[in-house]
Amino acid sequence: MISSDYTRNLFITDSSSRIVMLVIDGLGGLPHPDSGRSELETANLPNLDALCARGSTGLISPLGPGFTPGSGPAHLALFGYDPWTSSIGRGALSGLGLGLDFKPGDVAARLNFCTVDGDGLVTDRRAGRIPTDICVRLCALLQDIAIPGVKVTVAAEMEYRAAVVFRGEGLSDGVTDSDPQVTGHLPLPLQAATAADERMVAVANQFLDQVRRILADESPANMVLIRGFGRYPELPSMQQVYGLHPVGIAGYPMYRGIASVVGMETPETDWDVDAELDLLQQRWRDHTDEDFYYVHVKKTDSAGEDGDFDKKVHLLEEMDARIPRILELEPDVLIVTGDHSTPSIMRAHSWHPVPTVIVSGHSIPVQGSQLSERSCATGSLGQIPSTALMALALAHAGRLAKFGA
Amino acid sequence: MISSDYTRNLFITDSSSRIVMLVIDGLGGLPHPDSGRSELETANLPNLDALCARGSTGLISPLGPGFTPGSGPAHLALFGYDPWTSSIGRGALSGLGLGLDFKPGDVAARLNFCTVDGDGLVTDRRAGRIPTDICVRLCALLQDIAIPGVKVTVAAEMEYRAAVVFRGEGLSDGVTDSDPQVTGHLPLPLQAATAADERMVAVANQFLDQVRRILADESPANMVLIRGFGRYPELPSMQQVYGLHPVGIAGYPMYRGIASVVGMETPETDWDVDAELDLLQQRWRDHTDEDFYYVHVKKTDSAGEDGDFDKKVHLLEEMDARIPRILELEPDVLIVTGDHSTPSIMRAHSWHPVPTVIVSGHSIPVQGSQLSERSCATGSLGQIPSTALMALALAHAGRLAKFGA
C-alpha cells in the first residue's frame, strides 16, 4: 500500500515536477461479437498510440480480479487509497454527486419521494416515479425546513431520488433506514446504532416531521423515505500523504466531489472535454505551485453504459485528437488510464482491468504497444492494482526517495 | 480476498447461471531436456486450443511464487479460501484421503505401525515397512476396539501408515504426538494443550492400550505411534460464502473429502474420467438447481509424480478429447485449470503457476493463445493468485455485484 508506516517518509515534497493523470471513465471494453475487436481496438487513436510507443503500458485493477467497482472506490484506488476500507457511503456519494455544499462533519442521506395513505402507510415507494422537474420543485419546498442548530440542504437527483445534507454539531451516521422495502407498511422508525447517534436520529425525525407537513397536500409525492446515512468521508489529503498540490478538473459534480474528498482543489468547469482542457491549460500557466492534475472524461463511460459501442469508439477518437493539448504543457509525467472498464456489450461497469500508459523520461516502451486491453496485458508495467499507480506516478516524477541505505 | 467483510454482500444468489471448473491435477509441467517443450506443449490438444481461442488465459499460483502446495491447500485456494490459514491438518487430510466416514466434530490422527521390545521401547518406528496388505489386515483387527461413548474407525493407508477417526462428545485436537522420532525410547506420553483436551488424551490412551493388547502377538508390527491429531476442518461452506449449490465430481475419495469440507455435495463415482463426465452430465440434466461443478482429473498428477513425461502427455490428450462432452452442456462459464503443477522431470508437485482458461461471454482471448505454461504467461488474465479464480468465475457468471456506488 502506498500510504503506510514504511512509505511515510519517502515522498519528496520540494520537487518542481508536474503530473497529469487523465482518467477516461470506463476506458476498458470487450471485443464486439462481430469484429472481435474492443472499442479501443476499433478506434483510430494515433496520438494515444504515439504515447504508448514511448511510455510504459500495463493493466490496472481497481479491486483485484473479478470485483467490479463503483465510481467511488475506483477513483479512490487511482489516488492510492485502499478502495475497500476507504469506501464512501451511498448518501455521501449522492451528496458529493449533486455538488452539494458538503464538508467534513456533515452527514448526508438519500431521499426517495414516496406516497403514503391517510394512515401513513407507504402505498408507492417511488411516488409513481415522478419526473425530475417535479422532484426539483419539491426539493425547493423542503429548503424551508428549519431545525435549531442544524443547516439542512436538499437537492434533487433524478426522478423520485434526492439527497439531504445535515450540518451541525454532534451529527453522526449510525442511523438505520426508514424505507420499509415493501408497500402497505409504515416507514420504519429510525434507530441509533449507539448512544452517540441519538442526536442524529432526533434531527432526522424533526426533518421527517416537517417534510410530512410541507408535502401534505402534494400528490403523488407526499412523503420521503430516508436511507444511506453517511458522514463526509474523512481521508488524509493528498497533500498530507504525498506532499502534492493536487487539482481535480472534472465537469461532473460527483467527480469534483470525490477529488475534494482527497484534498484536491476542484475549480468548477463545464463537462465538455475542451472546457476541461481550457481550465487545465489556464491553471498550468497561472498556478505553477500546482503539481498534480486529475482530469476526468465522463462521456466514454456513459456510452458504454448505454451499450453504444460506436459512440464509445467515436468519443475515444475525439479524446485522442485532444491529447496534443495536454502534450503542449510538457508535463514531466503523463498518465492516461481509466477508473474501471465499461464494456459496451455489458452495458455496465465490469471487473476487467484497465489499459494504462505512463509517459515520462523513465518509461520502458514495448514495441508495437497500444492502449488496448490485449496490448497492455503484455506491457512493461504488468498487471497491477490501481492503488499502485500513484506510487508509479510519483516515482516517474522523481518524487519518491530510496527506501533504506 | 474473496471472502471478507467487504465482499460479503456482493454475491448474487438468485442467478440461474452455471459454472464448470475442470481441475486437471498437476496440470503444469516443465520443458523436457531433449525437446525443450513441456508436457502441455508436446501434447496435441485441439479442443483446449479452441477454448483458449475464445477464452481468457492466464497463470494462477496457489501459494505465491516459490511455494509448493499439497493437494489440500491447492484445492482450497481454487475454491477461494486462504490456503495458508484454512489449511487442513495432516490427520484430517488422511481421514479425508482414505474416504473415511469423517464429519464435523470428529478428530482424526495418523498411525504408524511400529515395533516395540519387551520393555515397550520403540525398536523400529516403521515396523520394517510392512507391506500394505499386512497393514490392511492389522487395521481390520483394530476395528474391534471399543471405547465407551466413542466410535473408532481405523483405515490402512500405505505400507506402515494408517489413520484413525474418533467420533464422540467433547473430542478435540490439542494433543501431542507419541512418536519419539528416535528408536530406543518409549513412545512419548500424550499431552493435552489445554484442560479441554484432557478427554481426547484419555480416549487416545484407551485406544493405545487396546492396540497394544490386540497386537501383542504380531510381529514385527506390534504397536502404533499416533500423531497429527486434527479436527474435521470447519470452514464456511461455498453456499454460505457464495450462495452456490456446488457439486464435487471426483473419483478419488480424498478430493471428494476436500470438496465436502467446503460444503459441496459429493456423489460417489469411479475415478475414470468418462465415469466422472457421465455423472456430470446426469447431475447437470437432473439437478438444475446445482450451479457449480468441480470436476477432478487425477491421473495427470500421478504420471507427473512417476516421472512419466510421455504418459502425462498421453493423458492430457485423452482429457482433451473429452472436452466436447463438457461443452455439450453449454455452461455459462467453463474454467479449465489445475490445482498445482507436477512437472514430470521433477517427479513431484512444484511451485510453478498453473495454466488456466476461463471461457464465457465476457472473455478477452489473445490470438494464438494455448493452454501451456509459456502461452498463458501472456494471457489477458495475467498471473494471479489461485484464490482469485472463484471471484473471476462468479464475475463471468454474473454473480458478483458492483462494490460501492
PDB file of C-alpha atoms in Angstrom, chain B residues 188-357:
ATOM      1  CA  LEU B 188       6.046 -40.198  24.273  1.00  0.00           C
ATOM      2  CA  PRO B 189       3.103 -39.743  26.646  1.00  0.00           C
ATOM      3  CA  LEU B 190       0.256 -37.825  25.029  1.00  0.00           C
ATOM      4  CA  GLN B 191      -0.144 -34.343  26.455  1.00  0.00           C
ATOM      5  CA  ALA B 192      -3.164 -32.045  26.376  1.00  0.00           C
ATOM      6  CA  ALA B 193      -2.662 -28.469  25.172  1.00  0.00           C
ATOM      7  CA  THR B 194      -5.468 -27.226  27.446  1.00  0.00           C
ATOM      8  CA  ALA B 195      -7.822 -28.663  30.048  1.00  0.00           C
ATOM      9  CA  ALA B 196     -10.423 -29.024  27.294  1.00  0.00           C
ATOM     10  CA  ASP B 197      -8.178 -31.566  25.555  1.00  0.00           C
ATOM     11  CA  GLU B 198      -7.890 -33.930  28.572  1.00  0.00           C
ATOM     12  CA  ARG B 199     -10.805 -36.058  27.403  1.00  0.00           C
ATOM     13  CA  MET B 200      -9.210 -36.576  23.993  1.00  0.00           C
ATOM     14  CA  VAL B 201      -5.965 -37.629  25.679  1.00  0.00           C
ATOM     15  CA  ALA B 202      -7.858 -40.121  27.847  1.00  0.00           C
ATOM     16  CA  VAL B 203      -9.695 -41.530  24.825  1.00  0.00           C
ATOM     17  CA  ALA B 204      -6.476 -41.803  22.802  1.00  0.00           C
ATOM     18  CA  ASN B 205      -4.725 -43.558  25.708  1.00  0.00           C
ATOM     19  CA  GLN B 206      -7.554 -46.100  25.942  1.00  0.00           C
ATOM     20  CA  PHE B 207      -7.160 -46.598  22.204  1.00  0.00           C
ATOM     21  CA  LEU B 208      -3.406 -47.168  22.522  1.00  0.00           C
ATOM     22  CA  ASP B 209      -3.864 -49.606  25.441  1.00  0.00           C
ATOM     23  CA  GLN B 210      -6.244 -51.725  23.402  1.00  0.00           C
ATOM     24  CA  VAL B 211      -3.967 -51.565  20.345  1.00  0.00           C
ATOM     25  CA  ARG B 212      -1.101 -52.860  22.492  1.00  0.00           C
ATOM     26  CA  ARG B 213      -3.174 -55.838  23.688  1.00  0.00           C
ATOM     27  CA  ILE B 214      -4.601 -56.668  20.237  1.00  0.00           C
ATOM     28  CA  LEU B 215      -1.201 -56.536  18.508  1.00  0.00           C
ATOM     29  CA  ALA B 216       0.789 -58.183  21.350  1.00  0.00           C
ATOM     30  CA  ASP B 217       1.422 -61.387  19.395  1.00  0.00           C
ATOM     31  CA  GLU B 218       2.022 -59.746  15.995  1.00  0.00           C
ATOM     32  CA  SER B 219       5.487 -59.310  14.538  1.00  0.00           C
ATOM     33  CA  PRO B 220       7.078 -57.038  13.521  1.00  0.00           C
ATOM     34  CA  ALA B 221       4.128 -54.602  13.835  1.00  0.00           C
ATOM     35  CA  ASN B 222       3.144 -54.945  17.497  1.00  0.00           C
ATOM     36  CA  MET B 223       2.245 -51.338  18.317  1.00  0.00           C
ATOM     37  CA  VAL B 224       1.343 -47.979  16.750  1.00  0.00           C
ATOM     38  CA  LEU B 225       2.659 -44.447  17.104  1.00  0.00           C
ATOM     39  CA  ILE B 226      -0.034 -41.775  16.876  1.00  0.00           C
ATOM     40  CA  ARG B 227       0.459 -38.242  15.572  1.00  0.00           C
ATOM     41  CA  GLY B 228      -1.101 -35.289  13.762  1.00  0.00           C
ATOM     42  CA  PHE B 229      -4.364 -35.036  15.688  1.00  0.00           C
ATOM     43  CA  GLY B 230      -6.729 -32.883  13.627  1.00  0.00           C
ATOM     44  CA  ARG B 231     -10.395 -31.966  13.859  1.00  0.00           C
ATOM     45  CA  TYR B 232     -12.597 -32.070  10.838  1.00  0.00           C
ATOM     46  CA  PRO B 233     -11.858 -28.658   9.304  1.00  0.00           C
ATOM     47  CA  GLU B 234     -14.746 -26.308   9.891  1.00  0.00           C
ATOM     48  CA  LEU B 235     -14.793 -23.810   7.056  1.00  0.00           C
ATOM     49  CA  PRO B 236     -17.741 -21.723   5.918  1.00  0.00           C
ATOM     50  CA  SER B 237     -19.413 -23.554   3.067  1.00  0.00           C
ATOM     51  CA  MET B 238     -19.486 -22.345  -0.532  1.00  0.00           C
ATOM     52  CA  GLN B 239     -23.250 -21.980  -0.056  1.00  0.00           C
ATOM     53  CA  GLN B 240     -22.682 -19.642   2.866  1.00  0.00           C
ATOM     54  CA  VAL B 241     -19.911 -17.666   1.211  1.00  0.00           C
ATOM     55  CA  TYR B 242     -21.021 -17.510  -2.423  1.00  0.00           C
ATOM     56  CA  GLY B 243     -24.650 -18.627  -2.384  1.00  0.00           C
ATOM     57  CA  LEU B 244     -23.798 -21.518  -4.705  1.00  0.00           C
ATOM     58  CA  HIS B 245     -25.151 -25.065  -4.830  1.00  0.00           C
ATOM     59  CA  PRO B 246     -21.824 -26.761  -5.538  1.00  0.00           C
ATOM     60  CA  VAL B 247     -21.113 -30.356  -6.511  1.00  0.00           C
ATOM     61  CA  GLY B 248     -17.745 -32.095  -6.417  1.00  0.00           C
ATOM     62  CA  ILE B 249     -17.244 -34.805  -9.017  1.00  0.00           C
ATOM     63  CA  ALA B 250     -14.104 -36.768  -8.157  1.00  0.00           C
ATOM     64  CA  GLY B 251     -13.297 -40.448  -8.332  1.00  0.00           C
ATOM     65  CA  TYR B 252     -10.571 -40.290  -5.687  1.00  0.00           C
ATOM     66  CA  PRO B 253     -12.002 -40.159  -2.149  1.00  0.00           C
ATOM     67  CA  MET B 254      -9.559 -37.501  -0.938  1.00  0.00           C
ATOM     68  CA  TYR B 255     -10.831 -34.953  -3.450  1.00  0.00           C
ATOM     69  CA  ARG B 256     -14.429 -35.712  -2.551  1.00  0.00           C
ATOM     70  CA  GLY B 257     -13.308 -35.187   1.022  1.00  0.00           C
ATOM     71  CA  ILE B 258     -11.802 -31.776   0.300  1.00  0.00           C
ATOM     72  CA  ALA B 259     -14.898 -30.833  -1.702  1.00  0.00           C
ATOM     73  CA  SER B 260     -17.167 -31.848   1.164  1.00  0.00           C
ATOM     74  CA  VAL B 261     -15.129 -29.714   3.573  1.00  0.00           C
ATOM     75  CA  VAL B 262     -16.239 -26.629   1.614  1.00  0.00           C
ATOM     76  CA  GLY B 263     -19.827 -27.830   1.538  1.00  0.00           C
ATOM     77  CA  MET B 264     -20.068 -29.484  -1.867  1.00  0.00           C
ATOM     78  CA  GLU B 265     -22.323 -32.418  -2.483  1.00  0.00           C
ATOM     79  CA  THR B 266     -20.003 -35.281  -3.378  1.00  0.00           C
ATOM     80  CA  PRO B 267     -21.797 -38.145  -5.097  1.00  0.00           C
ATOM     81  CA  GLU B 268     -19.608 -41.247  -5.473  1.00  0.00           C
ATOM     82  CA  THR B 269     -18.133 -42.107  -8.835  1.00  0.00           C
ATOM     83  CA  ASP B 270     -15.340 -44.169 -10.344  1.00  0.00           C
ATOM     84  CA  TRP B 271     -12.061 -42.360 -10.827  1.00  0.00           C
ATOM     85  CA  ASP B 272     -12.217 -42.902 -14.567  1.00  0.00           C
ATOM     86  CA  VAL B 273     -12.766 -39.607 -16.451  1.00  0.00           C
ATOM     87  CA  ASP B 274     -15.629 -40.969 -18.549  1.00  0.00           C
ATOM     88  CA  ALA B 275     -17.446 -42.122 -15.423  1.00  0.00           C
ATOM     89  CA  GLU B 276     -16.935 -38.668 -13.925  1.00  0.00           C
ATOM     90  CA  LEU B 277     -18.285 -36.980 -17.064  1.00  0.00           C
ATOM     91  CA  ASP B 278     -21.264 -39.382 -17.119  1.00  0.00           C
ATOM     92  CA  LEU B 279     -22.045 -38.229 -13.595  1.00  0.00           C
ATOM     93  CA  LEU B 280     -21.561 -34.569 -14.543  1.00  0.00           C
ATOM     94  CA  GLN B 281     -23.983 -34.911 -17.448  1.00  0.00           C
ATOM     95  CA  GLN B 282     -26.560 -36.732 -15.337  1.00  0.00           C
ATOM     96  CA  ARG B 283     -26.409 -34.192 -12.490  1.00  0.00           C
ATOM     97  CA  TRP B 284     -26.500 -31.299 -14.963  1.00  0.00           C
ATOM     98  CA  ARG B 285     -29.725 -32.608 -16.501  1.00  0.00           C
ATOM     99  CA  ASP B 286     -31.458 -33.859 -13.343  1.00  0.00           C
ATOM    100  CA  HIS B 287     -30.416 -31.230 -10.768  1.00  0.00           C
ATOM    101  CA  THR B 288     -30.997 -27.871 -12.376  1.00  0.00           C
ATOM    102  CA  ASP B 289     -30.640 -26.112  -9.007  1.00  0.00           C
ATOM    103  CA  GLU B 290     -26.954 -27.078  -8.922  1.00  0.00           C
ATOM    104  CA  ASP B 291     -24.831 -24.267 -10.300  1.00  0.00           C
ATOM    105  CA  PHE B 292     -21.169 -25.054  -9.627  1.00  0.00           C
ATOM    106  CA  TYR B 293     -19.461 -28.272 -10.688  1.00  0.00           C
ATOM    107  CA  TYR B 294     -15.907 -29.058  -9.662  1.00  0.00           C
ATOM    108  CA  VAL B 295     -14.632 -31.931 -11.800  1.00  0.00           C
ATOM    109  CA  HIS B 296     -11.340 -33.512 -10.753  1.00  0.00           C
ATOM    110  CA  VAL B 297      -8.987 -35.457 -13.049  1.00  0.00           C
ATOM    111  CA  LYS B 298      -6.362 -37.340 -11.060  1.00  0.00           C
ATOM    112  CA  LYS B 299      -4.120 -39.376 -13.349  1.00  0.00           C
ATOM    113  CA  THR B 300      -2.140 -36.487 -14.839  1.00  0.00           C
ATOM    114  CA  ASP B 301      -0.685 -35.756 -11.412  1.00  0.00           C
ATOM    115  CA  SER B 302       0.220 -39.404 -10.830  1.00  0.00           C
ATOM    116  CA  ALA B 303       2.033 -39.566 -14.184  1.00  0.00           C
ATOM    117  CA  GLY B 304       3.967 -36.430 -13.247  1.00  0.00           C
ATOM    118  CA  GLU B 305       4.892 -37.865  -9.854  1.00  0.00           C
ATOM    119  CA  ASP B 306       6.025 -41.074 -11.562  1.00  0.00           C
ATOM    120  CA  GLY B 307       8.273 -39.007 -13.831  1.00  0.00           C
ATOM    121  CA  ASP B 308       6.440 -40.426 -16.848  1.00  0.00           C
ATOM    122  CA  PHE B 309       6.519 -37.488 -19.270  1.00  0.00           C
ATOM    123  CA  ASP B 310       5.025 -39.422 -22.203  1.00  0.00           C
ATOM    124  CA  LYS B 311       2.193 -40.818 -20.103  1.00  0.00           C
ATOM    125  CA  LYS B 312       1.295 -37.338 -18.864  1.00  0.00           C
ATOM    126  CA  VAL B 313       1.255 -36.120 -22.483  1.00  0.00           C
ATOM    127  CA  HIS B 314      -0.993 -39.031 -23.439  1.00  0.00           C
ATOM    128  CA  LEU B 315      -3.376 -38.394 -20.517  1.00  0.00           C
ATOM    129  CA  LEU B 316      -3.620 -34.712 -21.462  1.00  0.00           C
ATOM    130  CA  GLU B 317      -4.588 -35.752 -24.992  1.00  0.00           C
ATOM    131  CA  GLU B 318      -7.196 -38.150 -23.583  1.00  0.00           C
ATOM    132  CA  MET B 319      -8.649 -35.355 -21.493  1.00  0.00           C
ATOM    133  CA  ASP B 320      -8.639 -33.002 -24.478  1.00  0.00           C
ATOM    134  CA  ALA B 321     -10.707 -35.483 -26.476  1.00  0.00           C
ATOM    135  CA  ARG B 322     -13.382 -35.369 -23.752  1.00  0.00           C
ATOM    136  CA  ILE B 323     -13.753 -31.566 -23.624  1.00  0.00           C
ATOM    137  CA  PRO B 324     -16.695 -31.717 -26.088  1.00  0.00           C
ATOM    138  CA  ARG B 325     -18.623 -33.770 -23.503  1.00  0.00           C
ATOM    139  CA  ILE B 326     -18.479 -30.716 -21.199  1.00  0.00           C
ATOM    140  CA  LEU B 327     -19.214 -28.206 -23.970  1.00  0.00           C
ATOM    141  CA  GLU B 328     -22.398 -30.134 -24.847  1.00  0.00           C
ATOM    142  CA  LEU B 329     -23.808 -28.889 -21.549  1.00  0.00           C
ATOM    143  CA  GLU B 330     -23.288 -25.251 -22.589  1.00  0.00           C
ATOM    144  CA  PRO B 331     -22.133 -23.983 -19.206  1.00  0.00           C
ATOM    145  CA  ASP B 332     -22.251 -20.193 -18.789  1.00  0.00           C
ATOM    146  CA  VAL B 333     -18.674 -20.336 -17.561  1.00  0.00           C
ATOM    147  CA  LEU B 334     -16.142 -23.106 -18.177  1.00  0.00           C
ATOM    148  CA  ILE B 335     -12.796 -22.984 -16.410  1.00  0.00           C
ATOM    149  CA  VAL B 336     -10.002 -25.430 -17.190  1.00  0.00           C
ATOM    150  CA  THR B 337      -7.157 -25.295 -14.715  1.00  0.00           C
ATOM    151  CA  GLY B 338      -5.076 -27.346 -12.290  1.00  0.00           C
ATOM    152  CA  ASP B 339      -4.579 -27.332  -8.543  1.00  0.00           C
ATOM    153  CA  HIS B 340      -0.787 -27.076  -8.918  1.00  0.00           C
ATOM    154  CA  SER B 341       1.987 -28.056 -11.314  1.00  0.00           C
ATOM    155  CA  THR B 342       3.572 -31.522 -11.274  1.00  0.00           C
ATOM    156  CA  PRO B 343       6.470 -31.435 -13.771  1.00  0.00           C
ATOM    157  CA  SER B 344       7.420 -34.939 -14.874  1.00  0.00           C
ATOM    158  CA  ILE B 345      11.103 -34.016 -14.772  1.00  0.00           C
ATOM    159  CA  MET B 346      10.720 -33.162 -11.066  1.00  0.00           C
ATOM    160  CA  ARG B 347       8.595 -36.215 -10.153  1.00  0.00           C
ATOM    161  CA  ALA B 348       6.830 -34.005  -7.619  1.00  0.00           C
ATOM    162  CA  HIS B 349       4.426 -31.141  -7.061  1.00  0.00           C
ATOM    163  CA  SER B 350       6.062 -27.799  -7.798  1.00  0.00           C
ATOM    164  CA  TRP B 351       5.579 -24.097  -7.202  1.00  0.00           C
ATOM    165  CA  HIS B 352       5.222 -23.171 -10.879  1.00  0.00           C
ATOM    166  CA  PRO B 353       1.973 -21.334 -11.611  1.00  0.00           C
ATOM    167  CA  VAL B 354      -0.759 -23.226 -13.429  1.00  0.00           C
ATOM    168  CA  PRO B 355      -2.088 -22.593 -16.969  1.00  0.00           C
ATOM    169  CA  THR B 356      -5.743 -21.592 -16.856  1.00  0.00           C
ATOM    170  CA  VAL B 357      -8.512 -20.650 -19.265  1.00  0.00           C
TER     171      VAL B 357
END
